[in-house]
C-alpha atoms as an extended CHARMM CRD file, in Angstrom:
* protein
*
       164  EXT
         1         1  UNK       CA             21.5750000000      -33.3110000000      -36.6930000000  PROA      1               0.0000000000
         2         2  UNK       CA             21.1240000000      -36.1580000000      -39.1140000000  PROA      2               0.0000000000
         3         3  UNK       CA             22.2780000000      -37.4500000000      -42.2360000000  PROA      3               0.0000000000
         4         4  UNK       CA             20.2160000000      -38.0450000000      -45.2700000000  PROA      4               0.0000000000
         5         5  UNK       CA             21.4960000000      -40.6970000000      -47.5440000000  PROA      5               0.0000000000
         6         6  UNK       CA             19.6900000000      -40.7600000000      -51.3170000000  PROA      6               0.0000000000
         7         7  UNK       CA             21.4820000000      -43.3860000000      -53.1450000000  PROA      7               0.0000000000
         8         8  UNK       CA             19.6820000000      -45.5180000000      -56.2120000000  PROA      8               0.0000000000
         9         9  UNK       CA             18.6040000000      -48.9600000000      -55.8230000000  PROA      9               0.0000000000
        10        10  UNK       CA             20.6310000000      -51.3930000000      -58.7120000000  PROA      10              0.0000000000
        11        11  UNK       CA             17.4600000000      -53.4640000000      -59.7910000000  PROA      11              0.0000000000
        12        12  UNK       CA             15.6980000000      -50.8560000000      -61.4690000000  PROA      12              0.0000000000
        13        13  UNK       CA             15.5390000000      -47.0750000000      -60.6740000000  PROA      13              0.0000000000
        14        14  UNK       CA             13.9590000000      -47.1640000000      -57.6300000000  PROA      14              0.0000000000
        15        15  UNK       CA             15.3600000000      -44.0840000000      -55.3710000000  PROA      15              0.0000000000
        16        16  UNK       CA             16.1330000000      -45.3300000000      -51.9790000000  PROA      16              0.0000000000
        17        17  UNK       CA             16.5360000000      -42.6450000000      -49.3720000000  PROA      17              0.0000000000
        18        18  UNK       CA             17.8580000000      -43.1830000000      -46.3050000000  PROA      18              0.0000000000
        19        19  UNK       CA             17.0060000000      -40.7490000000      -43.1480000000  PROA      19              0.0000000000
        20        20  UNK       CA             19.2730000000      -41.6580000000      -39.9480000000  PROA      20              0.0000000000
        21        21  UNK       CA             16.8460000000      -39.8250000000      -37.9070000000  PROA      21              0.0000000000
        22        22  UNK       CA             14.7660000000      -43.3340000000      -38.4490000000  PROA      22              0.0000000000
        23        23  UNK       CA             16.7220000000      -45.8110000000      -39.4880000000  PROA      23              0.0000000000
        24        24  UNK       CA             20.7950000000      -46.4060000000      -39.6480000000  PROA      24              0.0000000000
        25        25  UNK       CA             22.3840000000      -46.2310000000      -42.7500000000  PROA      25              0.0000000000
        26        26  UNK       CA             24.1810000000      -47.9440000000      -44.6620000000  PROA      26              0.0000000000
        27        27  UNK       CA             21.7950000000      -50.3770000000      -43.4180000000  PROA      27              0.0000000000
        28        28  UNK       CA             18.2620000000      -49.4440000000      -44.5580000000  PROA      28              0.0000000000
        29        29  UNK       CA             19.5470000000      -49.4700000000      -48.3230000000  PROA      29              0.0000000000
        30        30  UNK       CA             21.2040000000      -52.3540000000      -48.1040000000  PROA      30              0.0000000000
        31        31  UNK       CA             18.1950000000      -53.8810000000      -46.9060000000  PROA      31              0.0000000000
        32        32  UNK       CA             16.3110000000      -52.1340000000      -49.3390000000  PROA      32              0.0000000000
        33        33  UNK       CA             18.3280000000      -53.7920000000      -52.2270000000  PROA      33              0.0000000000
        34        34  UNK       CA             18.2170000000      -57.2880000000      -50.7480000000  PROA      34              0.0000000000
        35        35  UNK       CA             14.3030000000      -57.1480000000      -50.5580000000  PROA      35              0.0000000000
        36        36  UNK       CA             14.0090000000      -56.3690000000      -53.8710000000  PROA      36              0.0000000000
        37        37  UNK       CA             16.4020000000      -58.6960000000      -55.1920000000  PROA      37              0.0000000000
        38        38  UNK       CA             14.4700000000      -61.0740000000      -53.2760000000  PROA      38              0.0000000000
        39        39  UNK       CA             11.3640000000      -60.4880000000      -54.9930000000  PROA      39              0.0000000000
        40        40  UNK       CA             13.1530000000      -59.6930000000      -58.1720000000  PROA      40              0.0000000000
        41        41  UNK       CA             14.6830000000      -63.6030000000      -58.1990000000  PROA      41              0.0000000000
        42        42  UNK       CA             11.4690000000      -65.8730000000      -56.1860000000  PROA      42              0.0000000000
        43        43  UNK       CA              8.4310000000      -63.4650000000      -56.8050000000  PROA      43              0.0000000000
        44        44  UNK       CA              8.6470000000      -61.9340000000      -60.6970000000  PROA      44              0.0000000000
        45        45  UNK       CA              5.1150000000      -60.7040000000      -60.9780000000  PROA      45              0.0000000000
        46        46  UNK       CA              5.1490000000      -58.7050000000      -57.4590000000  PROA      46              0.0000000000
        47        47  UNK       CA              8.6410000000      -57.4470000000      -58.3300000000  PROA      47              0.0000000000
        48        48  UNK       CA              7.1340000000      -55.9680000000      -61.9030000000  PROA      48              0.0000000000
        49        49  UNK       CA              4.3540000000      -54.4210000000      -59.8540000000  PROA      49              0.0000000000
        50        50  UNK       CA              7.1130000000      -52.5880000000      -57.4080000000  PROA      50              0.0000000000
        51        51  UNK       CA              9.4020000000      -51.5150000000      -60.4140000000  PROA      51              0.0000000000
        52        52  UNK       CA              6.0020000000      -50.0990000000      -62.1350000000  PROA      52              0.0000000000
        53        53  UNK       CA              4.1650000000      -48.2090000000      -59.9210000000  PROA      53              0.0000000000
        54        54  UNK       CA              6.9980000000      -47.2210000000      -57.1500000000  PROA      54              0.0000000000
        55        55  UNK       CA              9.2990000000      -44.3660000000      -57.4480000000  PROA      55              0.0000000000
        56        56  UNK       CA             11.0210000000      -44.5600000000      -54.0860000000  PROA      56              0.0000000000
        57        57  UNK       CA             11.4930000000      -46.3870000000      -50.9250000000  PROA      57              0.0000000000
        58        58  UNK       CA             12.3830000000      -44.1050000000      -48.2410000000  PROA      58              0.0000000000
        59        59  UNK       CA             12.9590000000      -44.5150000000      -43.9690000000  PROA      59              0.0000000000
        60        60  UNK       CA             10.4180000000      -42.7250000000      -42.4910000000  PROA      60              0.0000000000
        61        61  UNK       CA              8.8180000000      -42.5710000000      -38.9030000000  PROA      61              0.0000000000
        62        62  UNK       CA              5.7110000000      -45.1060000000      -40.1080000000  PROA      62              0.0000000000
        63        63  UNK       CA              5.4560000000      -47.4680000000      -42.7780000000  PROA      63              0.0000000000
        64        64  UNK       CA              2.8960000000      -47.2230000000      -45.6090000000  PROA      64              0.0000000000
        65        65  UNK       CA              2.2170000000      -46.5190000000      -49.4180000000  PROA      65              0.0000000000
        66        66  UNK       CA              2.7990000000      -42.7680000000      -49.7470000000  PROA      66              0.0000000000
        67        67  UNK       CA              0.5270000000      -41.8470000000      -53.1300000000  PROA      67              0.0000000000
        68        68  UNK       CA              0.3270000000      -38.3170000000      -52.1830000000  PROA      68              0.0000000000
        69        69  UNK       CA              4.4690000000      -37.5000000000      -53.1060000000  PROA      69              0.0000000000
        70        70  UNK       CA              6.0610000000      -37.9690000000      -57.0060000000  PROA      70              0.0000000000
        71        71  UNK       CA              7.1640000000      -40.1910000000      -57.4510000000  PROA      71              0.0000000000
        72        72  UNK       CA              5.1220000000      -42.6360000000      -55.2970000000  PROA      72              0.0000000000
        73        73  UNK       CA              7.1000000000      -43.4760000000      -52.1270000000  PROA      73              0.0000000000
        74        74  UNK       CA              7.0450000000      -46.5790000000      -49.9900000000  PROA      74              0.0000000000
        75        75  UNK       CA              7.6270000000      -44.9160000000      -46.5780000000  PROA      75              0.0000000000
        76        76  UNK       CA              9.0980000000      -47.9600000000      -44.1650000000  PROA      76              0.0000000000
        77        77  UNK       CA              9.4530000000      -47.2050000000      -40.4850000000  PROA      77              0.0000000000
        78        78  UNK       CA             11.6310000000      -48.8220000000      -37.9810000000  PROA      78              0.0000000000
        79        79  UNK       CA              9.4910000000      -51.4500000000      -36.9450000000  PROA      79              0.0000000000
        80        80  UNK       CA              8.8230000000      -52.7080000000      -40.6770000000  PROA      80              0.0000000000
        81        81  UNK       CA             12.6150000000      -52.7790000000      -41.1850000000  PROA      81              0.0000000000
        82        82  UNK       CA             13.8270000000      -54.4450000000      -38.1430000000  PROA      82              0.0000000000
        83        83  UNK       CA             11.0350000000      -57.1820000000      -38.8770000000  PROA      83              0.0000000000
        84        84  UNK       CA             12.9950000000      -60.5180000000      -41.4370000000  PROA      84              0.0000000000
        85        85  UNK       CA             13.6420000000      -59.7670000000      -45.3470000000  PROA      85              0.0000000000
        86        86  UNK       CA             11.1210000000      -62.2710000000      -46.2230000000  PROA      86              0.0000000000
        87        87  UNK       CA              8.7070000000      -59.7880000000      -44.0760000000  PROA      87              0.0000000000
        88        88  UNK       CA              9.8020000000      -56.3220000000      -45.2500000000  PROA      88              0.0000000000
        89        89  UNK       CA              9.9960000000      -58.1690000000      -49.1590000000  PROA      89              0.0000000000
        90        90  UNK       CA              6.4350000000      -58.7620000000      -48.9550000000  PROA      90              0.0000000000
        91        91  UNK       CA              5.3990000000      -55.5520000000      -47.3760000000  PROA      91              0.0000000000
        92        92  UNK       CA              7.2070000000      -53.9350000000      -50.4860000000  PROA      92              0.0000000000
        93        93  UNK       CA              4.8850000000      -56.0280000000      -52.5020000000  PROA      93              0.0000000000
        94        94  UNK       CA              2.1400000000      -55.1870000000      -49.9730000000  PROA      94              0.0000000000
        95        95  UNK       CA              2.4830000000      -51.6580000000      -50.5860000000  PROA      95              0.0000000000
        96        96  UNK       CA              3.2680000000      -51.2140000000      -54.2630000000  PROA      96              0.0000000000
        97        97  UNK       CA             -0.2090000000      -53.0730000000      -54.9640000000  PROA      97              0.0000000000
        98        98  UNK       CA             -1.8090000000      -49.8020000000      -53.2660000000  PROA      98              0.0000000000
        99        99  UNK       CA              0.2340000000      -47.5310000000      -55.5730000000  PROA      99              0.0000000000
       100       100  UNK       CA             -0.8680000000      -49.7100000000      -58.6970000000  PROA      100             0.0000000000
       101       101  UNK       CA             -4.5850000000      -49.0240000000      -57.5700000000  PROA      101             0.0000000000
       102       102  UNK       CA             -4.1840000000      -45.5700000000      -56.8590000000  PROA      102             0.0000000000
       103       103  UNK       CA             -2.2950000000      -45.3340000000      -60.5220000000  PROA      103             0.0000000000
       104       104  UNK       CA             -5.4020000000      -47.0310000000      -62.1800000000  PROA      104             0.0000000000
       105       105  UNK       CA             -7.6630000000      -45.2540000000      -60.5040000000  PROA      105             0.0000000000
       106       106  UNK       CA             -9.4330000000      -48.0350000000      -58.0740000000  PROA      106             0.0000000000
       107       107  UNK       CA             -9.9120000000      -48.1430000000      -54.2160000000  PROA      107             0.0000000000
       108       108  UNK       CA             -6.4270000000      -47.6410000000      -52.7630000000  PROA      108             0.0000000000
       109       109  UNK       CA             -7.7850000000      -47.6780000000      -49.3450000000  PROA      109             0.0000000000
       110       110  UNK       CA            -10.4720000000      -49.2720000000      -47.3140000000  PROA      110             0.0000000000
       111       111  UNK       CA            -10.9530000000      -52.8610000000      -46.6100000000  PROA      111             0.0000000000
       112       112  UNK       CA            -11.3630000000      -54.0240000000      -49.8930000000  PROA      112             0.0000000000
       113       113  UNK       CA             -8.2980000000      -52.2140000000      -51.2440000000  PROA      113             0.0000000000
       114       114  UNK       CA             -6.5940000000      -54.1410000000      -47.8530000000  PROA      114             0.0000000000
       115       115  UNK       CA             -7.8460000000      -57.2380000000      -48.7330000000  PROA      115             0.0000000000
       116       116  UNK       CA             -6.6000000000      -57.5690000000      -51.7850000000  PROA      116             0.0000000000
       117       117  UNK       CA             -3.1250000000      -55.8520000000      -50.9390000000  PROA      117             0.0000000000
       118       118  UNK       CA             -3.4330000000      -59.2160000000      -48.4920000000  PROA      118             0.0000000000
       119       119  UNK       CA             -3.6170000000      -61.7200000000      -50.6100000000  PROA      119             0.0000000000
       120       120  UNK       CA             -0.8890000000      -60.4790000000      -52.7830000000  PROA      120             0.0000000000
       121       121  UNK       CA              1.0410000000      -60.0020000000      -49.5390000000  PROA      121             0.0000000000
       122       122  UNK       CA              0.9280000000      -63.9780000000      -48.6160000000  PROA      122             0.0000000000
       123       123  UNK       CA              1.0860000000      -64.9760000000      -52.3980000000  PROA      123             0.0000000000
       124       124  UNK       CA              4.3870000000      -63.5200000000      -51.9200000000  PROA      124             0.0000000000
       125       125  UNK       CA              5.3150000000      -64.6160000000      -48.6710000000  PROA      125             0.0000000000
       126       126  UNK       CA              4.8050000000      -68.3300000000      -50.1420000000  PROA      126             0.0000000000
       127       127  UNK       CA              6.8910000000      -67.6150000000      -53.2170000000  PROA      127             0.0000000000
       128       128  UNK       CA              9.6900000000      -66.4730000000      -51.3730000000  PROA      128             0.0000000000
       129       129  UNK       CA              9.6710000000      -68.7280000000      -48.5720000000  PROA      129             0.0000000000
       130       130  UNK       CA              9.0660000000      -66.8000000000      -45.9090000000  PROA      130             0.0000000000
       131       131  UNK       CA              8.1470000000      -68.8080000000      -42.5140000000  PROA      131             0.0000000000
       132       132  UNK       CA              5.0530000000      -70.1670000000      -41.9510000000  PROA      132             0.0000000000
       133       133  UNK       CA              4.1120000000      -68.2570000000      -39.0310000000  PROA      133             0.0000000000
       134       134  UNK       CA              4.2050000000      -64.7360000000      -41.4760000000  PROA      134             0.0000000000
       135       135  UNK       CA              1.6960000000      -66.4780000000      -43.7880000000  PROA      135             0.0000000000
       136       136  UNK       CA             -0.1730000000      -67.5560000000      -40.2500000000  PROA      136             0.0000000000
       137       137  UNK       CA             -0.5980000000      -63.9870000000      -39.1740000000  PROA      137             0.0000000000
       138       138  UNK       CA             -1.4530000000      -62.1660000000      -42.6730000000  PROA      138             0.0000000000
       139       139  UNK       CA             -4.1280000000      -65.4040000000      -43.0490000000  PROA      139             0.0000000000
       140       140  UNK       CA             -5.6370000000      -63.8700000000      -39.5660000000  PROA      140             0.0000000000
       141       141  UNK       CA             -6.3420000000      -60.6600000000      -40.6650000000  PROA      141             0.0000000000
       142       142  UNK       CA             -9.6590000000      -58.7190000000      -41.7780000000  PROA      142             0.0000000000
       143       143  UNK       CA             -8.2390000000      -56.1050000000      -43.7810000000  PROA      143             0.0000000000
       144       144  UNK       CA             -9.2980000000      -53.2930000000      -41.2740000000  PROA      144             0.0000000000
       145       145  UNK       CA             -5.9610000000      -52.8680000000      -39.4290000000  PROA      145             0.0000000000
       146       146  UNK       CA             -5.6820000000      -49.5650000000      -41.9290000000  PROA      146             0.0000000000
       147       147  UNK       CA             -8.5240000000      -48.6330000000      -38.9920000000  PROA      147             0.0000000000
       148       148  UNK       CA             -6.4930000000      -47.8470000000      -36.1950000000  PROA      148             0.0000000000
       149       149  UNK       CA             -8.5950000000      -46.0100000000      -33.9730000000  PROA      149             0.0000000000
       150       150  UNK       CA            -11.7160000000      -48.3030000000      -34.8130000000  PROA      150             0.0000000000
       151       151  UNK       CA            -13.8840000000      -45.8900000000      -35.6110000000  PROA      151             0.0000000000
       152       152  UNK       CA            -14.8800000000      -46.6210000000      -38.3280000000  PROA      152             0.0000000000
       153       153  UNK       CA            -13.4280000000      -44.1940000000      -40.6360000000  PROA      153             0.0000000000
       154       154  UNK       CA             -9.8000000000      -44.0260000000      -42.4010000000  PROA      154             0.0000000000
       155       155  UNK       CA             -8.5190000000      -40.6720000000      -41.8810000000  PROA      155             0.0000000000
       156       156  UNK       CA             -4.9810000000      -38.6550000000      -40.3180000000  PROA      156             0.0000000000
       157       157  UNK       CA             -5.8860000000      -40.1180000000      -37.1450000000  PROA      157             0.0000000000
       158       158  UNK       CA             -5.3840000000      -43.6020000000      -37.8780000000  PROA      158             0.0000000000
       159       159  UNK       CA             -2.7280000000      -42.5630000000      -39.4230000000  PROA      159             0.0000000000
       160       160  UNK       CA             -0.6130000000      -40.6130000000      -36.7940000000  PROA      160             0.0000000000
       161       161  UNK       CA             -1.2960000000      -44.0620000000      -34.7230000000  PROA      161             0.0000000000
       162       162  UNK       CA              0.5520000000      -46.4230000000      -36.9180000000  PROA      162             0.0000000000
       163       163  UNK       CA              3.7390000000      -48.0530000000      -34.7890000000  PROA      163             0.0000000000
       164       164  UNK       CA              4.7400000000      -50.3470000000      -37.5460000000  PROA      164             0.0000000000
């Protein structure tokens, strides 16, 4: 059996929800609160965004914008959280820029909506100087990774695959 920890992040609200089926507590909220401290103190705009449009940050089995549950969730799985603060930080950002398009009504997924949750991503990565070799990788990528499977289509499938 496992424990589920709910406690409140300090910074603003956010609900941060623990599950020790995926990730050890105290340590994910801890985490939690140092990430968005982080952004709250070197990154003011992307911190705004998370505050706004994010409800909860919850330890999960994958990582990924969850606009489907109320409030909107940030779902972070083990590989996300074991990655440096300066990473998981930025995938906060990352991931509250899909719950801001989802909340005004634009392209939440696809490439496009990918794209631009990239550039936000190493806008923040700069601004809270994270190592240059984060910025190197999110510089390398197309904005399909959401496409798993590679075919072509976003759906459950792609999905289910995630292992970050």
């Amino acid at each position: 059996m496992f424990w589920l920890w709910i406690l409140a992040a300090c910074q603003a609200g956010i609900v941060v929800e623990g599950n020790t089926q995926f990730i050890k507590e105290p340590d994910f909220t801890e985490k939690v609160n140092k990430a968005i401290d982080l952004l709250k103190k070197k990154a003011p705009g992307a911190h705004t965004i998370l505050m706004t449009h994010v409800g909860k940050v919850r330890a999960f089995s994958k990582s990924g914008a969850n606009i489907y549950l109320k409030p909107i969730t940030i779902d972070v799985g083990k590989p996300t959280f074991d990655a440096s603060l300066t990473w998981f930080a930025s995938m906060l950002a990352h991931e509250s820029i899909h719950a801001k398009q989802y909340v005004e009504k634009k392209d939440y997924s696809g490439q496009a909506a990918e794209l631009t949750a990239n550039a936000h991503q190493i806008e923040v990565l700069r601004l809270i100087g994270a190592p240059q070799s984060e910025i190197t990788y999110m510089l390398s990528l197309d904005g399909n990774h959401f496409d798993v499977n590679k075919d072509g289509v976003y759906d459950h499938k792609d999905y289910e695959l995630r292992n970050w």
